[in-house]
Amino acid sequence: MLIVSLSGCGRSPPLMIAGGRVFVLPCIQKIQRITLNTLTLNVKSDKVYTRHGVPISVTGIAQVKIQGQNKEMLAAACQMFMGKSEGEVSQIALETLEGHQRAIIAHLTVEEIYQDRKKFSEQVFKVASSDLVNMGIGVVSYTLKDVHDDQVQRDARIGEAQFKRDAVMKEAHAMQEKVSAQYKNEIEMAKAQRDYELKKAAYDVEVNTKKAESEMAYQLQVAKTKQRIEEEKMQVQVVERTQQITLQEQEITRREKELEAKVRKPAEAERYRIEKLAEAERLQLIMEAEAEAESIRMKGEAEAFALEAKGRAEAEQMAKKAEAFHEYKEGAMVDMLLEKLPLMAEEISKPLCAAQKVTMVSSGGSDVGAAKLTGEVLDIMTRLPSA
């Protein structure tokens, strides 16, 4: 609701409050109200002549509202509708819209209104909005609800009846033509059947002849085909046999490679390893033999050097002893003999010590066994100095 407070003195402009509250001094200020609700209008125009003079009836639905947000439009609405009821405001807006709707219908044809209702609604909305805005009323929406044309419907019913009449007449004429055409077709079919039978008799002879030739040609072709199939089978067998031989050769090659990989190669590797081991052992033996020979040679050289040194020492000793013997003569020789007797006894008895068994043959003496053996050794020792 819109509340307007008017000053009692009339000097200040009226106070317009849209949907609010105000404090009013009684007897000094006066309050008047107008509605701000949205109004739905049923805009109906009966029997309006279009541009070609065809009368039609049009019904539209419009929603209008006093614009309380715009102060200028609100002021214009207050001037136009202050003190009027909601029904009076609706009637004024309805008459305005109905007048614009009639004016637009008069400038269009029936076909344009039927075919493009959206264009008609847009024109009514545009023209009515520009006029109602001066009253402070805004058109929220406008929709064309119904278009009714009595003359068109009457013409449509007449046209429908004429169409049905023409349809019946055309159907009867078509039936007549159908029967006539059917008879003609039957006559033509009979003639065609006669010609067919005559020609068929002539064709049967030719067909049978061609059929016999065809059967003979077929049998010949079957024989040729069988022969070709047999040849192709032989070719297939040859190819299969060739493939089998190829597969066998590949299998033999594979087995040879497998044998070479699993047997020959390991055997060759083992033989190579054994040869290398034998070569290494041979080289080791050769080196050991060379080392042993070198050791023996060096040992022999050392022993020879030692023997040579020993011989030189003994020779020098013997020379010195000879000089001593020459000086001492028999006393020195006796002393030397006594010194060497134990060594002589050891050397004489050494073979006997190595013997496991000694057999003594007695010549008739009184000594036997060990005494006999001892006597023999002593006898040898007594004979050596004389020698």
CSV table of C-alpha atoms in Angstrom, one decimal:
chain,number,residue,atom,x,y,z
A,1,MET,CA,0.0,0.0,0.0
A,2,LEU,CA,1.1,3.6,-0.7
A,3,ILE,CA,0.6,6.2,2.1
A,4,VAL,CA,0.6,9.9,1.1
A,5,SER,CA,0.7,12.5,3.8
A,6,LEU,CA,-0.5,16.0,2.8
A,7,SER,CA,0.4,19.1,4.8
A,8,GLY,CA,-2.5,21.0,6.2
A,9,CYS,CA,-1.0,24.4,5.3
A,10,GLY,CA,-0.4,23.3,1.7
A,11,ARG,CA,3.0,24.9,1.5
A,12,SER,CA,5.2,21.8,1.6
A,13,PRO,CA,4.9,19.1,-1.1
A,14,PRO,CA,3.0,15.9,-0.2
A,15,LEU,CA,5.0,13.1,1.4
A,16,MET,CA,4.8,9.8,-0.5
A,17,ILE,CA,5.7,6.7,1.3
A,18,ALA,CA,5.6,3.3,-0.6
A,19,GLY,CA,4.7,0.5,1.7
A,20,GLY,CA,6.0,2.2,4.9
A,21,ARG,CA,4.6,3.9,8.1
A,22,VAL,CA,4.1,7.5,9.0
A,23,PHE,CA,3.0,9.6,12.0
A,24,VAL,CA,-0.1,11.7,11.2
A,25,LEU,CA,-1.3,14.7,13.1
A,26,PRO,CA,-5.1,14.6,13.2
A,27,CYS,CA,-7.0,17.6,11.7
A,28,ILE,CA,-3.7,18.9,10.3
A,29,GLN,CA,-2.6,16.2,7.9
A,30,LYS,CA,-4.7,14.0,5.6
A,31,ILE,CA,-3.9,10.5,4.3
A,32,GLN,CA,-4.9,9.0,1.0
A,33,ARG,CA,-4.0,5.5,-0.3
A,34,ILE,CA,-3.6,3.7,-3.7
A,35,THR,CA,-2.8,0.1,-4.3
A,36,LEU,CA,0.6,-1.2,-5.4
A,37,ASN,CA,-0.6,-4.8,-6.1
A,38,THR,CA,-0.1,-6.5,-9.5
A,39,LEU,CA,-3.4,-6.4,-11.4
A,40,THR,CA,-4.3,-9.2,-13.9
A,41,LEU,CA,-6.4,-7.9,-16.8
A,42,ASN,CA,-8.5,-10.0,-19.3
A,43,VAL,CA,-8.2,-7.8,-22.4
A,44,LYS,CA,-10.9,-9.0,-24.8
A,45,SER,CA,-11.7,-7.4,-28.2
A,46,ASP,CA,-14.8,-8.8,-30.0
A,47,LYS,CA,-15.4,-8.7,-33.7
A,48,VAL,CA,-12.5,-6.3,-34.6
A,49,TYR,CA,-12.0,-5.9,-38.4
A,50,THR,CA,-8.5,-6.8,-39.6
A,51,ARG,CA,-6.7,-5.1,-42.5
A,52,HIS,CA,-8.7,-7.1,-45.1
A,53,GLY,CA,-12.0,-6.5,-43.3
A,54,VAL,CA,-12.3,-9.9,-41.7
A,55,PRO,CA,-13.9,-9.7,-38.2
A,56,ILE,CA,-12.1,-11.6,-35.5
A,57,SER,CA,-12.3,-11.8,-31.7
A,58,VAL,CA,-9.0,-11.6,-29.7
A,59,THR,CA,-8.4,-12.2,-26.0
A,60,GLY,CA,-5.2,-11.3,-24.2
A,61,ILE,CA,-3.9,-11.6,-20.6
A,62,ALA,CA,-1.9,-8.7,-19.1
A,63,GLN,CA,-0.3,-8.0,-15.7
A,64,VAL,CA,0.1,-4.4,-14.8
A,65,LYS,CA,1.4,-2.7,-11.7
A,66,ILE,CA,1.8,0.9,-10.3
A,67,GLN,CA,5.6,1.4,-10.1
A,68,GLY,CA,6.3,2.4,-6.5
A,69,GLN,CA,10.1,2.4,-6.9
A,70,ASN,CA,10.1,5.2,-9.5
A,71,LYS,CA,9.2,8.5,-7.8
A,72,GLU,CA,8.2,10.2,-11.1
A,73,MET,CA,5.9,7.3,-12.1
A,74,LEU,CA,4.6,7.2,-8.5
A,75,ALA,CA,3.8,10.9,-8.6
A,76,ALA,CA,2.0,10.5,-11.9
A,77,ALA,CA,0.0,7.6,-10.6
A,78,CYS,CA,-0.9,9.6,-7.5
A,79,GLN,CA,-2.2,12.4,-9.7
A,80,MET,CA,-4.2,10.1,-11.9
A,81,PHE,CA,-5.6,7.5,-9.4
A,82,MET,CA,-5.4,9.1,-5.9
A,83,GLY,CA,-8.7,8.3,-4.1
A,84,LYS,CA,-9.7,5.7,-6.7
A,85,SER,CA,-10.4,2.1,-5.8
A,86,GLU,CA,-8.4,-1.0,-7.2
A,87,GLY,CA,-11.4,-1.8,-9.5
A,88,GLU,CA,-11.4,1.7,-11.0
A,89,VAL,CA,-7.6,1.5,-11.6
A,90,SER,CA,-8.0,-1.9,-13.2
A,91,GLN,CA,-10.8,-0.6,-15.5
A,92,ILE,CA,-8.8,2.4,-16.7
A,93,ALA,CA,-5.8,0.2,-17.5
A,94,LEU,CA,-8.0,-2.5,-19.2
A,95,GLU,CA,-9.7,0.1,-21.4
A,96,THR,CA,-6.3,1.5,-22.4
A,97,LEU,CA,-4.9,-2.0,-23.3
A,98,GLU,CA,-8.1,-3.0,-25.1
A,99,GLY,CA,-7.9,0.2,-27.3
A,100,HIS,CA,-4.2,-0.5,-28.2
A,101,GLN,CA,-5.1,-4.2,-28.9
A,102,ARG,CA,-7.9,-3.1,-31.3
A,103,ALA,CA,-5.6,-0.6,-33.1
A,104,ILE,CA,-2.9,-3.3,-33.7
A,105,ILE,CA,-5.5,-5.9,-34.9
A,106,ALA,CA,-6.7,-3.3,-37.5
A,107,HIS,CA,-3.2,-3.1,-39.0
A,108,LEU,CA,-2.7,-6.8,-39.3
A,109,THR,CA,-4.2,-9.6,-41.4
A,110,VAL,CA,-5.8,-12.8,-40.0
A,111,GLU,CA,-2.9,-14.9,-41.3
A,112,GLU,CA,-0.3,-12.7,-39.6
A,113,ILE,CA,-2.1,-12.9,-36.3
A,114,TYR,CA,-2.5,-16.7,-36.5
A,115,GLN,CA,0.9,-17.4,-37.8
A,116,ASP,CA,3.0,-15.1,-35.6
A,117,ARG,CA,1.3,-14.6,-32.2
A,118,LYS,CA,4.5,-13.7,-30.5
A,119,LYS,CA,5.0,-10.8,-32.8
A,120,PHE,CA,1.4,-9.6,-32.1
A,121,SER,CA,2.0,-9.9,-28.3
A,122,GLU,CA,5.2,-7.9,-28.6
A,123,GLN,CA,3.5,-5.1,-30.5
A,124,VAL,CA,0.7,-4.8,-28.0
A,125,PHE,CA,3.1,-4.9,-25.1
A,126,LYS,CA,5.3,-2.2,-26.6
A,127,VAL,CA,2.5,0.2,-27.5
A,128,ALA,CA,0.6,-0.3,-24.3
A,129,SER,CA,3.7,0.1,-22.1
A,130,SER,CA,4.6,3.5,-23.7
A,131,ASP,CA,1.1,4.8,-23.1
A,132,LEU,CA,0.6,3.4,-19.6
A,133,VAL,CA,3.9,4.6,-18.3
A,134,ASN,CA,2.6,8.1,-18.5
A,135,MET,CA,0.0,7.1,-15.9
A,136,GLY,CA,2.6,5.6,-13.6
A,137,ILE,CA,1.6,2.0,-14.6
A,138,GLY,CA,4.1,-0.5,-15.8
A,139,VAL,CA,3.1,-3.5,-18.0
A,140,VAL,CA,4.7,-6.6,-16.4
A,141,SER,CA,3.6,-9.0,-19.2
A,142,TYR,CA,1.1,-9.5,-22.0
A,143,THR,CA,0.2,-12.8,-23.7
A,144,LEU,CA,-2.2,-13.5,-26.5
A,145,LYS,CA,-4.7,-16.1,-25.1
A,146,ASP,CA,-7.2,-16.7,-27.9
A,147,VAL,CA,-8.0,-15.7,-31.5
A,148,HIS,CA,-11.6,-16.4,-32.6
A,149,ASP,CA,-12.9,-15.9,-36.2
A,150,ASP,CA,-16.6,-16.7,-36.8
A,151,GLN,CA,-16.4,-16.0,-40.6
A,152,VAL,CA,-13.3,-18.1,-40.9
A,153,GLN,CA,-15.0,-21.0,-39.1
A,154,ARG,CA,-18.1,-20.7,-41.3
A,155,ASP,CA,-16.0,-20.6,-44.4
A,156,ALA,CA,-14.1,-23.6,-43.0
A,157,ARG,CA,-17.3,-25.6,-42.5
A,158,ILE,CA,-18.5,-24.7,-46.0
A,159,GLY,CA,-15.1,-25.6,-47.4
A,160,GLU,CA,-15.2,-28.9,-45.4
A,161,ALA,CA,-18.6,-29.8,-46.9
A,162,GLN,CA,-17.5,-28.9,-50.4
A,163,PHE,CA,-14.3,-31.0,-49.9
A,164,LYS,CA,-16.4,-34.0,-48.7
A,165,ARG,CA,-18.7,-33.6,-51.8
A,166,ASP,CA,-15.7,-33.4,-54.2
A,167,ALA,CA,-14.1,-36.3,-52.4
A,168,VAL,CA,-17.3,-38.5,-52.9
A,169,MET,CA,-17.5,-37.5,-56.5
A,170,LYS,CA,-13.9,-38.2,-57.1
A,171,GLU,CA,-14.2,-41.5,-55.3
A,172,ALA,CA,-17.1,-42.6,-57.5
A,173,HIS,CA,-15.2,-41.5,-60.7
A,174,ALA,CA,-12.1,-43.3,-59.5
A,175,MET,CA,-14.2,-46.4,-58.8
A,176,GLN,CA,-15.6,-46.2,-62.4
A,177,GLU,CA,-12.2,-45.8,-63.9
A,178,LYS,CA,-10.9,-48.6,-61.7
A,179,VAL,CA,-13.6,-51.0,-62.9
A,180,SER,CA,-13.0,-50.0,-66.6
A,181,ALA,CA,-9.3,-50.3,-66.1
A,182,GLN,CA,-9.8,-53.7,-64.5
A,183,TYR,CA,-11.8,-55.0,-67.5
A,184,LYS,CA,-9.2,-53.7,-69.9
A,185,ASN,CA,-6.5,-55.3,-67.8
A,186,GLU,CA,-8.3,-58.6,-67.9
A,187,ILE,CA,-8.6,-58.4,-71.7
A,188,GLU,CA,-5.0,-57.5,-72.0
A,189,MET,CA,-4.1,-60.3,-69.6
A,190,ALA,CA,-6.0,-62.8,-71.7
A,191,LYS,CA,-4.2,-61.6,-74.9
A,192,ALA,CA,-0.9,-61.7,-73.1
A,193,GLN,CA,-1.7,-65.2,-71.8
A,194,ARG,CA,-2.4,-66.4,-75.3
A,195,ASP,CA,0.8,-64.9,-76.7
A,196,TYR,CA,2.6,-66.3,-73.7
A,197,GLU,CA,1.4,-69.8,-74.4
A,198,LEU,CA,2.3,-69.6,-78.1
A,199,LYS,CA,5.7,-68.2,-77.4
A,200,LYS,CA,6.2,-70.6,-74.5
A,201,ALA,CA,5.7,-73.6,-76.9
A,202,ALA,CA,8.4,-72.2,-79.2
A,203,TYR,CA,10.6,-71.3,-76.3
A,204,ASP,CA,10.3,-74.8,-74.7
A,205,VAL,CA,12.0,-76.4,-77.7
A,206,GLU,CA,14.8,-73.9,-77.6
A,207,VAL,CA,15.0,-74.1,-73.8
A,208,ASN,CA,15.2,-77.9,-73.8
A,209,THR,CA,17.9,-77.8,-76.5
A,210,LYS,CA,19.8,-75.2,-74.4
A,211,LYS,CA,19.1,-77.2,-71.3
A,212,ALA,CA,20.6,-80.4,-72.9
A,213,GLU,CA,23.6,-78.5,-74.1
A,214,SER,CA,23.9,-76.9,-70.7
A,215,GLU,CA,23.7,-80.3,-68.9
A,216,MET,CA,26.4,-81.7,-71.2
A,217,ALA,CA,28.5,-78.6,-70.7
A,218,TYR,CA,27.8,-78.9,-67.0
A,219,GLN,CA,29.0,-82.5,-66.9
A,220,LEU,CA,32.1,-81.5,-68.9
A,221,GLN,CA,32.7,-78.6,-66.6
A,222,VAL,CA,32.2,-80.9,-63.6
A,223,ALA,CA,34.8,-83.3,-65.0
A,224,LYS,CA,37.2,-80.4,-65.6
A,225,THR,CA,36.5,-79.0,-62.2
A,226,LYS,CA,37.2,-82.4,-60.6
A,227,GLN,CA,40.4,-82.8,-62.6
A,228,ARG,CA,41.5,-79.3,-61.6
A,229,ILE,CA,40.6,-80.0,-57.9
A,230,GLU,CA,42.7,-83.2,-58.0
A,231,GLU,CA,45.6,-81.3,-59.6
A,232,GLU,CA,45.3,-78.7,-56.9
A,233,LYS,CA,45.1,-81.4,-54.2
A,234,MET,CA,48.3,-82.9,-55.7
A,235,GLN,CA,49.9,-79.5,-55.6
A,236,VAL,CA,48.7,-79.0,-52.0
A,237,GLN,CA,50.3,-82.4,-51.1
A,238,VAL,CA,53.5,-81.4,-52.9
A,239,VAL,CA,53.5,-78.1,-51.0
A,240,GLU,CA,52.7,-79.9,-47.7
A,241,ARG,CA,55.5,-82.5,-48.4
A,242,THR,CA,57.9,-79.7,-49.2
A,243,GLN,CA,56.9,-77.9,-46.0
A,244,GLN,CA,57.4,-81.1,-44.0
A,245,ILE,CA,60.9,-81.6,-45.5
A,246,THR,CA,61.7,-78.0,-44.7
A,247,LEU,CA,60.4,-78.5,-41.2
A,248,GLN,CA,62.4,-81.7,-40.8
A,249,GLU,CA,65.5,-79.9,-42.1
A,250,GLN,CA,64.9,-77.1,-39.7
A,251,GLU,CA,64.4,-79.6,-36.9
A,252,ILE,CA,67.6,-81.3,-37.8
A,253,THR,CA,69.4,-78.0,-37.8
A,254,ARG,CA,67.8,-77.1,-34.5
A,255,ARG,CA,68.9,-80.5,-33.0
A,256,GLU,CA,72.4,-80.1,-34.4
A,257,LYS,CA,72.6,-76.6,-32.8
A,258,GLU,CA,71.1,-78.0,-29.6
A,259,LEU,CA,73.6,-80.9,-29.6
A,260,GLU,CA,76.4,-78.5,-30.4
A,261,ALA,CA,75.3,-76.2,-27.6
A,262,LYS,CA,74.6,-79.0,-25.0
A,263,VAL,CA,77.3,-81.6,-25.9
A,264,ARG,CA,80.0,-80.4,-28.3
A,265,LYS,CA,80.5,-77.0,-26.8
A,266,PRO,CA,80.8,-78.4,-23.2
A,267,ALA,CA,83.0,-81.3,-24.5
A,268,GLU,CA,85.3,-78.9,-26.3
A,269,ALA,CA,85.3,-76.6,-23.3
A,270,GLU,CA,86.1,-79.6,-21.0
A,271,ARG,CA,88.8,-80.8,-23.5
A,272,TYR,CA,90.2,-77.3,-23.6
A,273,ARG,CA,90.2,-77.2,-19.8
A,274,ILE,CA,91.9,-80.6,-19.5
A,275,GLU,CA,94.5,-79.6,-22.1
A,276,LYS,CA,95.2,-76.4,-20.3
A,277,LEU,CA,95.4,-78.3,-17.0
A,278,ALA,CA,97.7,-80.9,-18.6
A,279,GLU,CA,99.8,-78.1,-20.1
A,280,ALA,CA,99.9,-76.4,-16.8
A,281,GLU,CA,100.9,-79.7,-15.0
A,282,ARG,CA,103.5,-80.3,-17.7
A,283,LEU,CA,104.9,-76.9,-17.3
A,284,GLN,CA,104.8,-77.3,-13.6
A,285,LEU,CA,106.7,-80.6,-13.8
A,286,ILE,CA,109.2,-79.1,-16.2
A,287,MET,CA,109.7,-76.2,-14.0
A,288,GLU,CA,110.0,-78.5,-10.9
A,289,ALA,CA,112.4,-80.8,-12.8
A,290,GLU,CA,114.4,-77.8,-13.9
A,291,ALA,CA,114.4,-76.5,-10.4
A,292,GLU,CA,115.3,-79.9,-9.1
A,293,ALA,CA,118.1,-80.3,-11.6
A,294,GLU,CA,119.3,-76.8,-10.8
A,295,SER,CA,119.2,-77.7,-7.2
A,296,ILE,CA,121.0,-81.0,-7.8
A,297,ARG,CA,123.6,-79.2,-10.0
A,298,MET,CA,124.1,-76.5,-7.4
A,299,LYS,CA,124.2,-79.2,-4.6
A,300,GLY,CA,126.7,-81.2,-6.7
A,301,GLU,CA,128.8,-78.2,-7.3
A,302,ALA,CA,128.6,-77.4,-3.6
A,303,GLU,CA,129.6,-81.0,-2.7
A,304,ALA,CA,132.3,-81.0,-5.3
A,305,PHE,CA,133.6,-77.8,-3.9
A,306,ALA,CA,133.4,-79.2,-0.4
A,307,LEU,CA,135.1,-82.4,-1.5
A,308,GLU,CA,137.7,-80.5,-3.3
A,309,ALA,CA,138.3,-78.3,-0.3
A,310,LYS,CA,138.2,-81.4,1.9
A,311,GLY,CA,140.7,-83.2,-0.4
A,312,ARG,CA,143.0,-80.2,-0.4
A,313,ALA,CA,142.8,-80.0,3.4
A,314,GLU,CA,143.4,-83.8,3.7
A,315,ALA,CA,146.2,-83.6,1.2
A,316,GLU,CA,147.8,-80.8,3.2
A,317,GLN,CA,147.2,-82.8,6.4
A,318,MET,CA,148.7,-85.9,4.8
A,319,ALA,CA,151.7,-83.9,3.6
A,320,LYS,CA,152.2,-82.5,7.0
A,321,LYS,CA,151.8,-86.0,8.5
A,322,ALA,CA,154.2,-87.4,6.0
A,323,GLU,CA,156.7,-84.8,7.0
A,324,ALA,CA,156.0,-85.7,10.6
A,325,PHE,CA,156.2,-89.4,9.8
A,326,HIS,CA,159.5,-88.8,8.1
A,327,GLU,CA,160.7,-87.1,11.2
A,328,TYR,CA,159.2,-89.6,13.6
A,329,LYS,CA,159.2,-92.6,11.4
A,330,GLU,CA,158.0,-95.7,13.1
A,331,GLY,CA,156.7,-94.0,16.2
A,332,ALA,CA,154.5,-91.7,14.1
A,333,MET,CA,153.2,-94.6,12.0
A,334,VAL,CA,152.3,-96.5,15.1
A,335,ASP,CA,150.5,-93.5,16.5
A,336,MET,CA,148.5,-93.0,13.2
A,337,LEU,CA,147.6,-96.7,13.1
A,338,LEU,CA,146.3,-96.6,16.5
A,339,GLU,CA,144.2,-93.6,15.7
A,340,LYS,CA,142.7,-95.2,12.6
A,341,LEU,CA,142.1,-98.7,14.0
A,342,PRO,CA,138.5,-97.9,15.3
A,343,LEU,CA,137.6,-96.4,11.9
A,344,MET,CA,138.9,-99.5,10.1
A,345,ALA,CA,137.0,-101.8,12.4
A,346,GLU,CA,133.8,-99.8,11.8
A,347,GLU,CA,134.3,-99.9,8.0
A,348,ILE,CA,135.1,-103.6,8.0
A,349,SER,CA,132.1,-104.5,10.2
A,350,LYS,CA,129.6,-102.2,8.5
A,351,PRO,CA,128.7,-104.7,5.7
A,352,LEU,CA,128.2,-107.4,8.3
A,353,CYS,CA,125.9,-105.1,10.3
A,354,ALA,CA,123.7,-104.5,7.2
A,355,ALA,CA,123.4,-108.3,6.6
A,356,GLN,CA,120.3,-109.9,8.0
A,357,LYS,CA,121.8,-113.4,8.1
A,358,VAL,CA,125.5,-114.6,8.1
A,359,THR,CA,126.5,-118.3,7.4
A,360,MET,CA,130.0,-119.3,8.7
A,361,VAL,CA,131.8,-122.3,7.4
A,362,SER,CA,134.2,-123.7,9.9
A,363,SER,CA,137.6,-125.1,8.7
A,364,GLY,CA,138.1,-127.3,11.8
A,365,GLY,CA,139.1,-124.7,14.3
A,366,SER,CA,137.9,-124.5,17.8
A,367,ASP,CA,136.2,-121.0,17.5
A,368,VAL,CA,132.5,-121.0,16.5
A,369,GLY,CA,129.7,-118.3,16.2
A,370,ALA,CA,130.5,-114.8,17.3
A,371,ALA,CA,133.9,-115.7,18.4
A,372,LYS,CA,134.7,-117.0,15.0
A,373,LEU,CA,133.3,-113.8,13.4
A,374,THR,CA,135.2,-111.5,15.7
A,375,GLY,CA,138.4,-113.5,15.1
A,376,GLU,CA,138.0,-113.0,11.4
A,377,VAL,CA,137.5,-109.2,11.8
A,378,LEU,CA,140.6,-109.0,14.0
A,379,ASP,CA,142.6,-111.1,11.5
A,380,ILE,CA,141.7,-108.6,8.8
A,381,MET,CA,142.7,-105.7,11.0
A,382,THR,CA,146.1,-107.3,11.8
A,383,ARG,CA,146.8,-107.8,8.2
A,384,LEU,CA,146.0,-104.2,7.1
A,385,PRO,CA,149.0,-102.5,8.7
A,386,SER,CA,151.4,-104.9,6.9
A,387,ALA,CA,149.7,-104.2,3.7
